[in-house]
């Protein structure tokens, strides 16, 4: 006998589990299927984000940052340490514990919200009488609405499959058992920089090989330039404009053959190689063909602006559809779809989705970059304020970077905010709120910000738009 639901979510990552909770809150009889397993074979909902993405990477970034501070910055505070060492096994165990807390938290939230959870792979079986049949193992589930949130997988370099021993995806990069002497990273995107930073801080010699001639080309040029300067100072080697020709792996490590920006043949020998060259939508095992689910040429599920697929009452959200591959984007889409199913007007504003790169310093932005505004021919004013001139940043001993605000030249509406510096990930929230409410730079400049706080730099950047900073 099949179990029947109003809403069935396939995938329990941030897109799926949040969609399921919101659907249940709205009164729908809801189920969520997720196949992720713990090492012992138990359920591990939370998807890439919780298991091998956002959460474990931030746990390791925190541990490695403590190590770096203890080794290089505590002495400035008069704290003297000797014989500093890192216990990688303990650091990884702590990371695993943080992941487990998040897995358990999601299972608790399912119970609390009365979402039925099924552990296993969900596969479309048929569509009949206005219902979709989805199989999980031997079990058959029926639902009027299906939300597909099956996420993404790491893209491999042609001819260099992930073995997670020597050639690592994000999964292997998060569980290297000891600090490699030499670590190679292909791709200087978000994962490459975050994971490269972790292992560099712990003592690895890290070389990043990037195909594009420009560093962080999606980031505001001023921020990318500052980041390149600071990462170089930290000892992260980044080679731009390379073309990888071959990757060879054996017991001794990995050798990467490539042409450098000038076309000269080069080799890089490393103990481990992280390949972080983007991710691909995941529909493995979903069996969308059974119901005629349409994919695009890159394998992503085709959806419209409202996350509707080509099939009635089948929706798709998160990494498996177009748009930025970010956990908070997946969550927003999940909420919006549940609300649309309930006849409400869920909405996701793509222009106010914040981005954060959790390096040190952190990089965060929302809205347009200066190069985008130039390309679009938008007249704008820019204001910038360095953390060097901020009292709280000086007290923290973390004065690298700045806040930059871009506002419409005529209306003063904020068009973009770009931050490189301490706690940029937290500071960006004010900019997101401001842009969502269509604030002007003057609005931020007139708001009282606590002293001493890093957020005063955002106010000062807003004042700088009108060329009237008070502290610089
Ligand atoms: P996923 O999180 O991938 O979840 C999909 C789930 O569906 C998985 O559990 C999978 O097992 C399950 N599944 C797939 N097919 C089936 C099936 N047929 N049946 C049952 N279950 C199925 N984003 C941020 O915003 N901030 C960050 O700091 C950040 N850091 C990251 C760090 C790394 C190393 C990586 C790799 C990614 C990071 N991301 C970050 C991106 C973020 O993880 C993704 O954007 C997010 O997880 C996408 O959510 P999702 O729900 O669409 O898919
Ligand atoms: P990415 O898209 O951020 O970066 C990939 C980089 O690899 C690009 O710079 C690209 O030019 C380069 N590249 C591509 N092919 C190459 C090749 N053959 N040789 C050399 N370089 C090559 O992808 P990444 O880092 O894999 O991350 C995937 C996604 O995960 C990100 O786009 C992001 O959405 C998400 N993520 C988000 C994080 C966050 O929000 N803090 C952290 C980590 C990941």
Short mmCIF file of N, CA and C in Angstrom, two decimals, residues 91-163:
data_model
loop_
_atom_site.label_atom_id
_atom_site.label_comp_id
_atom_site.label_asym_id
_atom_site.label_seq_id
_atom_site.Cartn_x
_atom_site.Cartn_y
_atom_site.Cartn_z
N UNK A 91 41.29 17.67 15.23
CA UNK A 91 40.62 18.74 14.49
C UNK A 91 39.52 18.16 13.59
N UNK A 92 39.83 17.02 12.93
CA UNK A 92 38.84 16.38 12.04
C UNK A 92 37.69 15.79 12.85
N UNK A 93 38.01 15.25 14.04
CA UNK A 93 36.95 14.67 14.88
C UNK A 93 36.00 15.78 15.34
N UNK A 94 36.56 16.94 15.68
CA UNK A 94 35.70 18.07 16.08
C UNK A 94 34.79 18.48 14.93
N UNK A 95 35.40 18.55 13.73
CA UNK A 95 34.62 18.90 12.53
C UNK A 95 33.48 17.89 12.34
N UNK A 96 33.79 16.60 12.49
CA UNK A 96 32.76 15.55 12.32
C UNK A 96 31.64 15.72 13.35
N UNK A 97 32.04 16.12 14.56
CA UNK A 97 31.05 16.32 15.62
C UNK A 97 30.12 17.50 15.27
N UNK A 98 30.70 18.54 14.71
CA UNK A 98 29.89 19.71 14.30
C UNK A 98 28.90 19.28 13.21
N UNK A 99 29.38 18.46 12.28
CA UNK A 99 28.51 17.96 11.21
C UNK A 99 27.37 17.14 11.82
N UNK A 100 27.72 16.25 12.76
CA UNK A 100 26.71 15.38 13.37
C UNK A 100 25.64 16.20 14.09
N UNK A 101 26.07 17.25 14.79
CA UNK A 101 25.09 18.10 15.48
C UNK A 101 24.09 18.67 14.49
N UNK A 102 24.60 19.03 13.31
CA UNK A 102 23.70 19.59 12.28
C UNK A 102 22.79 18.51 11.69
N UNK A 103 23.33 17.30 11.43
CA UNK A 103 22.50 16.19 10.95
C UNK A 103 21.37 15.92 11.95
N UNK A 104 21.75 15.82 13.23
CA UNK A 104 20.77 15.50 14.27
C UNK A 104 19.74 16.61 14.40
N UNK A 105 20.23 17.84 14.24
CA UNK A 105 19.33 19.00 14.33
C UNK A 105 18.24 18.93 13.27
N UNK A 106 18.59 18.48 12.07
CA UNK A 106 17.60 18.41 10.98
C UNK A 106 16.60 17.29 11.26
N UNK A 107 17.10 16.15 11.76
CA UNK A 107 16.17 15.06 12.11
C UNK A 107 15.19 15.52 13.19
N UNK A 108 15.69 16.29 14.15
CA UNK A 108 14.83 16.83 15.21
C UNK A 108 13.78 17.79 14.60
N UNK A 109 14.24 18.64 13.68
CA UNK A 109 13.31 19.61 13.06
C UNK A 109 12.22 18.90 12.26
N UNK A 110 12.58 17.78 11.61
CA UNK A 110 11.58 17.00 10.88
C UNK A 110 10.51 16.50 11.85
N UNK A 111 10.97 15.97 12.98
CA UNK A 111 10.01 15.45 13.98
C UNK A 111 9.12 16.57 14.48
N UNK A 112 9.77 17.67 14.85
CA UNK A 112 9.05 18.82 15.43
C UNK A 112 7.97 19.31 14.46
N UNK A 113 8.28 19.31 13.18
CA UNK A 113 7.34 19.86 12.18
C UNK A 113 6.48 18.79 11.53
N UNK A 114 6.61 17.56 12.03
CA UNK A 114 5.83 16.42 11.51
C UNK A 114 6.07 16.19 10.02
N UNK A 115 7.34 16.28 9.63
CA UNK A 115 7.73 15.91 8.26
C UNK A 115 8.13 14.44 8.31
N UNK A 116 7.54 13.59 7.46
CA UNK A 116 7.94 12.18 7.42
C UNK A 116 9.28 12.09 6.68
N UNK A 117 10.23 11.37 7.29
CA UNK A 117 11.55 11.27 6.66
C UNK A 117 11.80 9.86 6.15
N UNK A 118 12.27 9.75 4.92
CA UNK A 118 12.62 8.45 4.34
C UNK A 118 14.10 8.47 3.97
N UNK A 119 14.84 7.48 4.47
CA UNK A 119 16.27 7.41 4.18
C UNK A 119 16.51 6.49 3.00
N UNK A 120 17.02 7.04 1.91
CA UNK A 120 17.28 6.22 0.72
C UNK A 120 17.20 7.10 -0.51
N UNK A 121 17.35 6.47 -1.66
CA UNK A 121 17.32 7.22 -2.93
C UNK A 121 15.89 7.27 -3.46
N UNK A 122 15.42 8.46 -3.76
CA UNK A 122 14.09 8.63 -4.34
C UNK A 122 14.17 8.61 -5.86
N UNK A 123 13.34 7.77 -6.49
CA UNK A 123 13.35 7.70 -7.96
C UNK A 123 11.92 7.81 -8.47
N UNK A 124 11.71 8.68 -9.45
CA UNK A 124 10.39 8.77 -10.06
C UNK A 124 10.04 7.41 -10.68
N UNK A 125 8.79 6.98 -10.46
CA UNK A 125 8.35 5.71 -11.06
C UNK A 125 7.28 5.97 -12.12
N UNK A 126 6.33 6.84 -11.80
CA UNK A 126 5.23 7.07 -12.75
C UNK A 126 4.46 8.33 -12.36
N UNK A 127 3.63 8.80 -13.30
CA UNK A 127 2.69 9.89 -13.01
C UNK A 127 1.32 9.38 -13.41
N UNK A 128 0.37 9.34 -12.43
CA UNK A 128 -0.97 8.89 -12.81
C UNK A 128 -2.03 9.54 -11.92
N UNK A 129 -3.15 9.83 -12.51
CA UNK A 129 -4.30 10.41 -11.80
C UNK A 129 -3.93 11.65 -11.00
N UNK A 130 -3.09 12.51 -11.58
CA UNK A 130 -2.72 13.75 -10.88
C UNK A 130 -1.76 13.54 -9.72
N UNK A 131 -1.20 12.33 -9.62
CA UNK A 131 -0.24 12.06 -8.54
C UNK A 131 1.07 11.55 -9.15
N UNK A 132 2.16 11.80 -8.44
CA UNK A 132 3.46 11.25 -8.86
C UNK A 132 3.81 10.10 -7.92
N UNK A 133 4.31 9.01 -8.52
CA UNK A 133 4.79 7.90 -7.69
C UNK A 133 6.31 7.95 -7.64
N UNK A 134 6.83 7.94 -6.41
CA UNK A 134 8.28 7.95 -6.21
C UNK A 134 8.64 6.74 -5.37
N UNK A 135 9.65 6.01 -5.82
CA UNK A 135 10.08 4.81 -5.08
C UNK A 135 11.28 5.15 -4.20
N UNK A 136 11.27 4.65 -2.97
CA UNK A 136 12.45 4.69 -2.09
C UNK A 136 12.69 3.25 -1.67
N UNK A 137 13.67 2.63 -2.23
CA UNK A 137 13.86 1.19 -1.99
C UNK A 137 12.60 0.46 -2.43
N UNK A 138 12.05 -0.36 -1.52
CA UNK A 138 10.85 -1.15 -1.84
C UNK A 138 9.57 -0.32 -1.67
N UNK A 139 9.74 0.83 -0.99
CA UNK A 139 8.55 1.62 -0.63
C UNK A 139 8.08 2.49 -1.80
N UNK A 140 6.77 2.62 -1.91
CA UNK A 140 6.21 3.46 -2.97
C UNK A 140 5.47 4.63 -2.32
N UNK A 141 5.85 5.86 -2.71
CA UNK A 141 5.21 7.05 -2.15
C UNK A 141 4.46 7.77 -3.25
N UNK A 142 3.29 8.32 -2.91
CA UNK A 142 2.51 9.09 -3.88
C UNK A 142 2.41 10.52 -3.37
N UNK A 143 2.45 11.48 -4.31
CA UNK A 143 2.30 12.88 -3.89
C UNK A 143 1.73 13.71 -5.02
N UNK A 144 0.98 14.77 -4.60
CA UNK A 144 0.46 15.69 -5.61
C UNK A 144 1.58 16.60 -6.10
N UNK A 145 2.35 17.13 -5.15
CA UNK A 145 3.46 18.03 -5.49
C UNK A 145 4.79 17.37 -5.16
N UNK A 146 5.75 17.48 -6.08
CA UNK A 146 7.10 16.99 -5.79
C UNK A 146 8.07 18.15 -5.93
N UNK A 147 8.93 18.33 -4.93
CA UNK A 147 10.00 19.34 -5.02
C UNK A 147 11.32 18.59 -5.13
N UNK A 148 12.02 18.77 -6.25
CA UNK A 148 13.31 18.10 -6.44
C UNK A 148 14.42 19.03 -5.94
N UNK A 149 15.23 18.54 -5.03
CA UNK A 149 16.33 19.34 -4.46
C UNK A 149 17.53 18.43 -4.30
N UNK A 150 17.98 17.86 -5.43
CA UNK A 150 19.00 16.80 -5.38
C UNK A 150 20.43 17.34 -5.48
N UNK A 151 20.59 18.66 -5.49
CA UNK A 151 21.91 19.26 -5.31
C UNK A 151 22.88 19.11 -6.46
N UNK A 152 24.17 19.04 -6.10
CA UNK A 152 25.24 19.03 -7.11
C UNK A 152 26.39 18.16 -6.65
N UNK A 153 27.26 17.84 -7.62
CA UNK A 153 28.49 17.09 -7.33
C UNK A 153 29.69 17.86 -7.88
N UNK A 154 30.87 17.56 -7.32
CA UNK A 154 32.08 18.23 -7.79
C UNK A 154 32.36 17.83 -9.24
N UNK A 155 32.84 18.80 -10.04
CA UNK A 155 33.21 18.52 -11.42
C UNK A 155 34.65 17.99 -11.42
N UNK A 156 34.88 16.89 -12.14
CA UNK A 156 36.25 16.33 -12.19
C UNK A 156 36.97 16.89 -13.41
N UNK A 157 38.28 16.94 -13.33
CA UNK A 157 39.08 17.30 -14.52
C UNK A 157 39.07 16.11 -15.46
N UNK A 158 38.93 16.34 -16.76
CA UNK A 158 38.95 15.19 -17.68
C UNK A 158 40.24 14.38 -17.48
N UNK A 159 40.12 13.08 -17.38
CA UNK A 159 41.30 12.21 -17.25
C UNK A 159 41.88 12.18 -15.85
N UNK A 160 41.20 12.78 -14.88
CA UNK A 160 41.73 12.77 -13.51
C UNK A 160 40.58 12.57 -12.53
N UNK A 161 40.06 11.35 -12.54
CA UNK A 161 38.90 11.05 -11.68
C UNK A 161 39.29 11.21 -10.21
N UNK A 162 38.33 11.60 -9.38
CA UNK A 162 38.59 11.73 -7.94
C UNK A 162 38.82 10.34 -7.34
N UNK A 163 39.95 10.16 -6.64
CA UNK A 163 40.11 8.91 -5.88
C UNK A 163 39.97 9.19 -4.39
#
